[in-house]
mmCIF file of C-alpha atoms in Angstrom:
data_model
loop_
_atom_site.group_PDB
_atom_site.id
_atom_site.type_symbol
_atom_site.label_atom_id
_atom_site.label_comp_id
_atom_site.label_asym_id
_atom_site.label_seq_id
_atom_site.Cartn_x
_atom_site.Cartn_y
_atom_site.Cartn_z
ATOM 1 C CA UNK A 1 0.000 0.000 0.000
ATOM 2 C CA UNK A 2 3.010 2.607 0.911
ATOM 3 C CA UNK A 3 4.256 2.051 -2.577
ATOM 4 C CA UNK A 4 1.018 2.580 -4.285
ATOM 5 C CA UNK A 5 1.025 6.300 -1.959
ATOM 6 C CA UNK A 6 4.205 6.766 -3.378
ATOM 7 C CA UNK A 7 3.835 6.243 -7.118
ATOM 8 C CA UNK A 8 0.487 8.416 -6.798
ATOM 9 C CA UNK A 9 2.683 11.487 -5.279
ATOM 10 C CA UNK A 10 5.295 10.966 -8.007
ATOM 11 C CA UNK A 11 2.414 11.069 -10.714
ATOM 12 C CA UNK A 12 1.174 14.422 -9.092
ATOM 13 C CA UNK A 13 4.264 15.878 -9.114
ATOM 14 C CA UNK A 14 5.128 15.202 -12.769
ATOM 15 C CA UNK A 15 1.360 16.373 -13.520
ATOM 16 C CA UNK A 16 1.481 19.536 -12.787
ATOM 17 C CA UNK A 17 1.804 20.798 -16.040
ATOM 18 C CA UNK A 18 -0.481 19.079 -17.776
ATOM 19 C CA UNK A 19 -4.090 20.769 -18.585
ATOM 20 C CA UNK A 20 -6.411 19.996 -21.309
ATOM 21 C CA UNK A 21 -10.070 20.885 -21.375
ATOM 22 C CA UNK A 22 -12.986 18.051 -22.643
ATOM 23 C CA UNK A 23 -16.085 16.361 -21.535
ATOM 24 C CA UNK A 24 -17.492 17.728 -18.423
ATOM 25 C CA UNK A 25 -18.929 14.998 -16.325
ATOM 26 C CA UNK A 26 -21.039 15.297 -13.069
ATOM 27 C CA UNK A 27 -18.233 14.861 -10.822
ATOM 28 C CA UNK A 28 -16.923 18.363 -12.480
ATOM 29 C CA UNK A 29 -19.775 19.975 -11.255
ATOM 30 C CA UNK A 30 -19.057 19.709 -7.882
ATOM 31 C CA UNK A 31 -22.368 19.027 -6.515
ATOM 32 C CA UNK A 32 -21.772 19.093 -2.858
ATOM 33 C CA UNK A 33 -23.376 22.317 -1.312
ATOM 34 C CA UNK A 34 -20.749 22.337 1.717
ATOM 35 C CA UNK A 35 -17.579 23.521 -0.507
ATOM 36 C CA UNK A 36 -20.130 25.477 -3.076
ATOM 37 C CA UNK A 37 -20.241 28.170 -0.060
ATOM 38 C CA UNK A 38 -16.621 28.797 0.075
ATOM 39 C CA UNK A 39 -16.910 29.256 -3.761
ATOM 40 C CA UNK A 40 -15.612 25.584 -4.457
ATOM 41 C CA UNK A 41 -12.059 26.943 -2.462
ATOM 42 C CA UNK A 42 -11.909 23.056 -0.774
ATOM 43 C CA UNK A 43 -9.210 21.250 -1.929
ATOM 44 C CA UNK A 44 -7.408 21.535 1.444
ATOM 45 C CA UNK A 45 -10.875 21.790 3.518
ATOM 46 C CA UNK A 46 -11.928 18.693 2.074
ATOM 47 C CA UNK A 47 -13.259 15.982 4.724
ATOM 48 C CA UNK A 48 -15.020 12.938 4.218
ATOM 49 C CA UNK A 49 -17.304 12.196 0.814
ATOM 50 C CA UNK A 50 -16.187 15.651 -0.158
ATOM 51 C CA UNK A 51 -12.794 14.601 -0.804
ATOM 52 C CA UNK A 52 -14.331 12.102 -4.177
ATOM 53 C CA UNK A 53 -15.052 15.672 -5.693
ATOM 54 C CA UNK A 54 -11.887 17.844 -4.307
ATOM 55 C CA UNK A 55 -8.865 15.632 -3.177
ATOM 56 C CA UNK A 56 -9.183 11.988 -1.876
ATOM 57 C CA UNK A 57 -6.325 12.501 -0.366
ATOM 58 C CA UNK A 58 -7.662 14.341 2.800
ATOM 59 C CA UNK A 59 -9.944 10.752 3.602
ATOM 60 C CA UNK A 60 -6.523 10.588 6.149
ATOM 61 C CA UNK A 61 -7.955 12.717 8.323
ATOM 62 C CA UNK A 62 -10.522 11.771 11.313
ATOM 63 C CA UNK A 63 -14.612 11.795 10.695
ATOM 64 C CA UNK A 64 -17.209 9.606 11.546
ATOM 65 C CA UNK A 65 -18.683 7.230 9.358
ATOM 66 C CA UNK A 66 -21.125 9.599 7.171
ATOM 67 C CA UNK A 67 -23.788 9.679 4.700
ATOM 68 C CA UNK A 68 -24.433 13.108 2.044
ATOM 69 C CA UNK A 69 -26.869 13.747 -0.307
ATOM 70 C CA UNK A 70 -26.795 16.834 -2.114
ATOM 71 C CA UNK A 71 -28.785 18.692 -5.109
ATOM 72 C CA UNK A 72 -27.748 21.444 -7.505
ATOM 73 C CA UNK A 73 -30.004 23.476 -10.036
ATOM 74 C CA UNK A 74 -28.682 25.494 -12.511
ATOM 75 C CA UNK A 75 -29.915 27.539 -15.327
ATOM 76 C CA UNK A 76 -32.640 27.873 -13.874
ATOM 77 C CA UNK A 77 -33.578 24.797 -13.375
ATOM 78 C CA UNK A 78 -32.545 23.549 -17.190
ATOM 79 C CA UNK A 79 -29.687 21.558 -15.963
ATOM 80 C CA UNK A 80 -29.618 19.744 -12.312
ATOM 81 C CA UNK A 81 -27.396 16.916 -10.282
ATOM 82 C CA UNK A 82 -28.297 14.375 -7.696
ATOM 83 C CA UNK A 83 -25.377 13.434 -5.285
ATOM 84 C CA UNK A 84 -25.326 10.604 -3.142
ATOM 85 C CA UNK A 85 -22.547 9.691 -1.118
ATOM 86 C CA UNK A 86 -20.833 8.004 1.672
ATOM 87 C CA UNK A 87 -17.423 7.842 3.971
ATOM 88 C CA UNK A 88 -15.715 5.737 6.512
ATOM 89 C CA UNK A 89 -12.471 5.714 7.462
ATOM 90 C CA UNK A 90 -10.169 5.855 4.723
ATOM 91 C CA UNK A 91 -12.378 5.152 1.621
ATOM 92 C CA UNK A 92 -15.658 6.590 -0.238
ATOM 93 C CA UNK A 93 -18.000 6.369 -2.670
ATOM 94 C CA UNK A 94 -20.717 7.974 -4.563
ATOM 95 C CA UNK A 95 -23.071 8.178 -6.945
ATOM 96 C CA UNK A 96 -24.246 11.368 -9.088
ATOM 97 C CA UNK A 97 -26.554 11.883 -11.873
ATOM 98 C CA UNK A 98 -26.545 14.890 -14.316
ATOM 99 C CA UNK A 99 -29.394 15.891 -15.963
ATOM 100 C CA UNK A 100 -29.417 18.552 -18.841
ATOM 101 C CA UNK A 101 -33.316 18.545 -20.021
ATOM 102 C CA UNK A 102 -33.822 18.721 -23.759
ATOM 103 C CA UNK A 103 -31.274 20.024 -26.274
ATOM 104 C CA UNK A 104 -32.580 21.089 -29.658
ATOM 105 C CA UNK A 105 -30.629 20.279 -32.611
ATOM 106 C CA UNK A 106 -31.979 23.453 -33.962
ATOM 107 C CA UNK A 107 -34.496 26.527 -33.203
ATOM 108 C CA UNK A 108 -37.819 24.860 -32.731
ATOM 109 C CA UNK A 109 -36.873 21.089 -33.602
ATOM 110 C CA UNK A 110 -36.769 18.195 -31.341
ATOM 111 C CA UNK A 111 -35.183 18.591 -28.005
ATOM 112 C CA UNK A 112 -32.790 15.758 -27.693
ATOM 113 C CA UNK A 113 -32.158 14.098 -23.920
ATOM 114 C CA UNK A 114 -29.086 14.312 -22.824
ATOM 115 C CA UNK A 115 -27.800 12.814 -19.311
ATOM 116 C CA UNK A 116 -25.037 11.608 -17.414
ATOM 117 C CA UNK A 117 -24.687 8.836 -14.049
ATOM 118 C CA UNK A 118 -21.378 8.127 -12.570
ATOM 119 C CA UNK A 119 -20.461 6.110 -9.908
ATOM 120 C CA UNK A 120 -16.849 7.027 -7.684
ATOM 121 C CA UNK A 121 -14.703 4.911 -5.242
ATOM 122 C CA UNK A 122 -12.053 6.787 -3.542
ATOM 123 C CA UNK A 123 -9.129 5.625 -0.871
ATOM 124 C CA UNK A 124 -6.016 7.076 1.093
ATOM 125 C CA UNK A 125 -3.627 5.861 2.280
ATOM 126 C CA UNK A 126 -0.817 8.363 5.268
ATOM 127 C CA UNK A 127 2.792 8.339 4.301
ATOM 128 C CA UNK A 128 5.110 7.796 7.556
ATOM 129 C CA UNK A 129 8.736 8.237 7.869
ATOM 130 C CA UNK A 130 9.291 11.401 6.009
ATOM 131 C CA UNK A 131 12.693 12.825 7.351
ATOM 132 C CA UNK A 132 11.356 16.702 7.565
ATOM 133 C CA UNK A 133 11.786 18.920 9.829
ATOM 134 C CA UNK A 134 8.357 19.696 10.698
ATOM 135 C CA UNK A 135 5.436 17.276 12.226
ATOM 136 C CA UNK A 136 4.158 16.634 8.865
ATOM 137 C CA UNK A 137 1.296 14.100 7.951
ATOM 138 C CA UNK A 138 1.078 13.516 4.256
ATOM 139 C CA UNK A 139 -1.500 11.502 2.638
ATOM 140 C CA UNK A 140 -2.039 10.546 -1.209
ATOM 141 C CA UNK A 141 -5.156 9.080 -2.343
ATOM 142 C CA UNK A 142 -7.077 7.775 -5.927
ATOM 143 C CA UNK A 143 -10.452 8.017 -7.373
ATOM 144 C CA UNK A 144 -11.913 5.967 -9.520
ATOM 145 C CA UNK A 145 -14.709 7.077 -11.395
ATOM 146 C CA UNK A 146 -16.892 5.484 -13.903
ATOM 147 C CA UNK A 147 -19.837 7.607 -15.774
ATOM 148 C CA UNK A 148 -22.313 6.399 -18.807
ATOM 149 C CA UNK A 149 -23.666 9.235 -21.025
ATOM 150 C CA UNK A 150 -26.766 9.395 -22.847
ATOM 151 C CA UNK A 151 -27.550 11.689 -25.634
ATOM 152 C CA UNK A 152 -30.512 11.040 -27.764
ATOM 153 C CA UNK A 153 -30.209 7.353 -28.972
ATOM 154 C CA UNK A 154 -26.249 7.283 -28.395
ATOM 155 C CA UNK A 155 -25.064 5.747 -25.170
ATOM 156 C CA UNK A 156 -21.365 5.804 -24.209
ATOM 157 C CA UNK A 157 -19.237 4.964 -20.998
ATOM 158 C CA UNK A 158 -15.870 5.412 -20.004
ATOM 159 C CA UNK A 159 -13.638 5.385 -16.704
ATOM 160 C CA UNK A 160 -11.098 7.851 -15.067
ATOM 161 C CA UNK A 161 -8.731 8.209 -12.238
ATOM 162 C CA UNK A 162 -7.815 11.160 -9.955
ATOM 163 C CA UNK A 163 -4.416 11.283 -7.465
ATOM 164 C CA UNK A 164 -4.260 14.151 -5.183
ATOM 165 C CA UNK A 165 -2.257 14.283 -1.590
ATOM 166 C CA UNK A 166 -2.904 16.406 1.077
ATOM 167 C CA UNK A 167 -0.077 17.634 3.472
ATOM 168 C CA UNK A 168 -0.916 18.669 7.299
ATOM 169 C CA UNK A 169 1.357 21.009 10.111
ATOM 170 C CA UNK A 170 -0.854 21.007 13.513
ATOM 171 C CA UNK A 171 0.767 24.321 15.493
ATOM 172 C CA UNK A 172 -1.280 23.809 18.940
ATOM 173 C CA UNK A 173 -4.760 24.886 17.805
ATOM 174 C CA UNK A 174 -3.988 25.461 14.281
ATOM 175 C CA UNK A 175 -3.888 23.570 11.307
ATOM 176 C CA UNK A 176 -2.291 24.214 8.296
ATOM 177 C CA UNK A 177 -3.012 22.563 5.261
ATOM 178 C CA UNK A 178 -1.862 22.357 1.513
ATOM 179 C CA UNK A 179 -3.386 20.128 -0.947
ATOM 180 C CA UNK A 180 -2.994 19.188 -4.891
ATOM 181 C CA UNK A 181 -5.224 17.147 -6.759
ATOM 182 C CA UNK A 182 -5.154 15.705 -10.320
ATOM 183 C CA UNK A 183 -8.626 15.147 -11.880
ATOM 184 C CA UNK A 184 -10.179 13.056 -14.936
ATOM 185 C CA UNK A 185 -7.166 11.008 -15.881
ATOM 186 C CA UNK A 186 -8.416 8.715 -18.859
ATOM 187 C CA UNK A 187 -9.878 8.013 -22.485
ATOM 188 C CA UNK A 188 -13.032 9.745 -22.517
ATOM 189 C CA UNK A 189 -16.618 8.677 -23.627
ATOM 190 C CA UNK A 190 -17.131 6.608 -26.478
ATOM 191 C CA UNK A 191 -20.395 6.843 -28.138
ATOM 192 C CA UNK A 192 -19.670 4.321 -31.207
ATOM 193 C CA UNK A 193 -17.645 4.149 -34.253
ATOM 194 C CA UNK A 194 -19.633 6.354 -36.087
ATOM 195 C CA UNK A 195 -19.228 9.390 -33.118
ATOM 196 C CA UNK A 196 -15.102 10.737 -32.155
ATOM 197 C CA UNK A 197 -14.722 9.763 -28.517
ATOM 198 C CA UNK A 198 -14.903 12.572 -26.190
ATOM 199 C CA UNK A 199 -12.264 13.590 -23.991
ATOM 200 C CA UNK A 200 -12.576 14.131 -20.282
ATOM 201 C CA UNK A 201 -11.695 17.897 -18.820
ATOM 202 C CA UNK A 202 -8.458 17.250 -17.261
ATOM 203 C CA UNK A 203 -7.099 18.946 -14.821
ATOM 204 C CA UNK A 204 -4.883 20.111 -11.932
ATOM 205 C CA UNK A 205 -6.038 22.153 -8.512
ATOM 206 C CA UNK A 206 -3.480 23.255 -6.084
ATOM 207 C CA UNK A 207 -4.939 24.411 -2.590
ATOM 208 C CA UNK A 208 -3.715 25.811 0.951
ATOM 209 C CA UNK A 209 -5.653 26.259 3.777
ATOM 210 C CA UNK A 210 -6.027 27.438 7.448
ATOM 211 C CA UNK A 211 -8.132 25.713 10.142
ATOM 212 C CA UNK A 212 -8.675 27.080 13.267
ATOM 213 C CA UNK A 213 -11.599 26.169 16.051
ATOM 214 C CA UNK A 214 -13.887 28.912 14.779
ATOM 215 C CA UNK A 215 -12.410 29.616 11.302
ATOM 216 C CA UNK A 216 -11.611 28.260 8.600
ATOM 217 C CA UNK A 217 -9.884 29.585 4.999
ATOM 218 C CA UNK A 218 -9.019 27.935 1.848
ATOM 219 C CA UNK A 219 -7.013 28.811 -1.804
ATOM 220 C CA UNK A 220 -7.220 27.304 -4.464
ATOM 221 C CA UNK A 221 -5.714 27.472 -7.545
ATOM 222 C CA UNK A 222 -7.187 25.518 -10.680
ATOM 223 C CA UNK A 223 -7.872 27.159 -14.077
ATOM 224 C CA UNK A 224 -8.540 30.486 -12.298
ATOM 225 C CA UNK A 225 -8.309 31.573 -8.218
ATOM 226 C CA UNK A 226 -11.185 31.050 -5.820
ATOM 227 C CA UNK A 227 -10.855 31.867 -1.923
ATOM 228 C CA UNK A 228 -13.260 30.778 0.859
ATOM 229 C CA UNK A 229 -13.416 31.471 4.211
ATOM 230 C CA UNK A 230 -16.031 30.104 7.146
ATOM 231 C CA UNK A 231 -17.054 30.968 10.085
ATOM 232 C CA UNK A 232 -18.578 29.177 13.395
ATOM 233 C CA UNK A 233 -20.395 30.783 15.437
ATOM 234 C CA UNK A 234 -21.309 27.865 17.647
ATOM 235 C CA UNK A 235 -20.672 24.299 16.775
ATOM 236 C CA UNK A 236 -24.042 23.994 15.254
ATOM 237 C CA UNK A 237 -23.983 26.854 13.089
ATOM 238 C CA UNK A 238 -21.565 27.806 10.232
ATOM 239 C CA UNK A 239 -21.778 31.047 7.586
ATOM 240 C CA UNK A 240 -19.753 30.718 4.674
ATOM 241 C CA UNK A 241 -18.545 32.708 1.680
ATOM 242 C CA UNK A 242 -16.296 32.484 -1.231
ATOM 243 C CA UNK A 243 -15.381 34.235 -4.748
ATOM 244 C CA UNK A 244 -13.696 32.448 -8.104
ATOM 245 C CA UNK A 245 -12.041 34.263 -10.565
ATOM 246 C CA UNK A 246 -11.841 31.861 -13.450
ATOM 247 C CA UNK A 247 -12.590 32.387 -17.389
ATOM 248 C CA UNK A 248 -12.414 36.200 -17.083
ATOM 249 C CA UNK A 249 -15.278 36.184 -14.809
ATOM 250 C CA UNK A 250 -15.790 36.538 -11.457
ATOM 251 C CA UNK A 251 -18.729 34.433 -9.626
ATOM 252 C CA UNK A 252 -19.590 34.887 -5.705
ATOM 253 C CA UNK A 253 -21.296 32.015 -3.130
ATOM 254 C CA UNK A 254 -22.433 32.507 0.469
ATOM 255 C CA UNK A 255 -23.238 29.794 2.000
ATOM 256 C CA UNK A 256 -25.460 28.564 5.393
ATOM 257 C CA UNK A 257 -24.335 25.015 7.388
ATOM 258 C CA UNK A 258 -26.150 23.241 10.307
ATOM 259 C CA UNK A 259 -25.870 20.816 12.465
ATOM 260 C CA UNK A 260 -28.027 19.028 15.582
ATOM 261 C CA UNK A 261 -26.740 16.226 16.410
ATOM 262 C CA UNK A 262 -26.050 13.541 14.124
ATOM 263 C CA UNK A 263 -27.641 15.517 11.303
ATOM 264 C CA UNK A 264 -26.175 17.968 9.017
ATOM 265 C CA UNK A 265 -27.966 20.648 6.477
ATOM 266 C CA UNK A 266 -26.239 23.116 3.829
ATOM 267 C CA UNK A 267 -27.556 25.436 1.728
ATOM 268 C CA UNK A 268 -25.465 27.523 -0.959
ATOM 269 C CA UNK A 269 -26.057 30.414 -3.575
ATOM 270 C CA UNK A 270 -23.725 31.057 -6.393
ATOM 271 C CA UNK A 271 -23.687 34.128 -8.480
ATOM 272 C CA UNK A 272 -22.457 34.184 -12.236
ATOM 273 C CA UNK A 273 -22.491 37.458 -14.402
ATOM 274 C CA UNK A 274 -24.427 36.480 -17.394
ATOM 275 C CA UNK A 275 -26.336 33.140 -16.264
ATOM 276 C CA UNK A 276 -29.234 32.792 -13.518
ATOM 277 C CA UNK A 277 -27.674 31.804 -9.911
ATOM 278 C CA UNK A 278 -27.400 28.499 -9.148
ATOM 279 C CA UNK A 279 -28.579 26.408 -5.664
ATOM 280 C CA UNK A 280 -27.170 23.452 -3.931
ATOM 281 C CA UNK A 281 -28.967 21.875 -1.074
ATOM 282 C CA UNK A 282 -27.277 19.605 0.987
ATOM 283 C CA UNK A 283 -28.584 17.195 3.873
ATOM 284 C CA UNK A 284 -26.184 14.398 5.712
ATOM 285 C CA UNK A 285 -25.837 12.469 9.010
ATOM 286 C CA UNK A 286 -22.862 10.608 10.447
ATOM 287 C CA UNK A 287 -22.956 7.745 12.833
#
């Protein structure tokens, strides 16, 4: 197992300067509404099922055994995604389905359907014996993801892999965090012979981040900046907010989290300058 951590760090390392833009699948979405209100800054926030969508590498760190489900609408209401998902100890999984409505082939023709359901297993595995002179934890994780597109009568399927590693410093109270993530390693969709296979949206998302008690802040830097910050006013009650600068635009997300008990709810709104906000709903419980 050490040597599979190992080789996944060296292939993130040797990543880095690879980007390439393709098929967007539902995982690329980033459905959950937790991260969505620190404006999808979460690659070194990342905890439990959120790490399948931001860095698997932070399953290394402590959480109960927990089940999410979250919703996004976008365009208002055009385009939407179901997440379900789970986490225990070091490993997760999930299931998310992307749903785009009707597209027309042209003005006032048939609307053809178009959807997408994946299905994501992701591990980690803690790196010991680093000789550094700090009190370092590093873990390195994978994600295996498998989706199956439908568009009109074509169906296609295809798998893909994502590394990412997440390093930790604990100064008394304090955490500091700093993460990198590889996503959408593979061959694409193929829809047939007759239809070019499409390529997946790779990419690369470097993040640091700051965790104290009450507060918590993340960067992240992917395709374009995005910065989050949180803050808990009591243990059951969190207010979030965020802002991405990617594609020449610049998109904001507050965000609402609760908690009683076992049970968990989230709520996040996402601004964009040309398109309708979006909303993600979250609701989760641990055990």
């Amino acid at each position: 197992m050490r040597k599979a951590g190992w080789a996944i760090l060296a292939v993130l390392v040797v990543g880095i300067g690879v980007w390439a833009h393709g098929l967007v699948n539902p995982f690329d979405l980033e459905p959950s509404a937790r991260a969505a209100g620190y404006g999808g800054a979460f690659c070194g926030l990342a905890e439990g099922s959120d790490a399948l969508l931001y860095n698997p590498g932070a399953l290394i760190l402590p959480h109960r055994p927990e089940f999410s489900s979250d919703y996004m609408s976008q365009l208002g209401g055009l385009s939407s995604v179901v997440w379900l998902a789970g986490a225990s100890g070091n490993w997760a999984g999930a299931i998310a389905y992307l749903s785009a409505g009707g597209i027309e082939t042209e003005p006032g023709g048939d609307a053809l359907a178009f959807n997408q359901v994946g299905v994501a297993l992701a591990g980690a595995w803690e790196l010991g014996g680093l000789p550094l002179p700090l009190p370092l934890r590093l873990g390195v994780g994978a994600t295996l993801r498998y989706v199956r597109a439908q568009l009109a009568d074509k169906a296609g399927s295809g798998l893909s892999l994502g590394l990412g590693a997440l390093g930790i410093v604990d100064v008394g109270a304090a955490s500091f965090r700093v993460g990198i993530a590889m996503d959408d390693l593979g061959f694409g969709i193929g829809f047939g012979e007759d239809v070019p296979r499409e390529a997946w949206s790779v990419g690369i998302r470097l993040g640091a981040a700051l965790v104290l008690p009450n507060f918590k802040l993340d960067m992240d830097y992917g395709g374009g900046l995005r910065f989050g910050l949180g803050f808990s006013f009591n243990p059951a009650f969190e207010l979030r907010a965020g802002i991405a600068l990617e594609g020449g635009m610049t998109r904001f997300a507050l965000g609402l989290g609760f908690g009683w008990r076992s049970f968990t709810l989230d709520y996040a709104l996402i601004t964009h300058p040309l398109l309708p906000s979006s909303h993600r709903f979250g609701f989760g419980f641990s055990f």
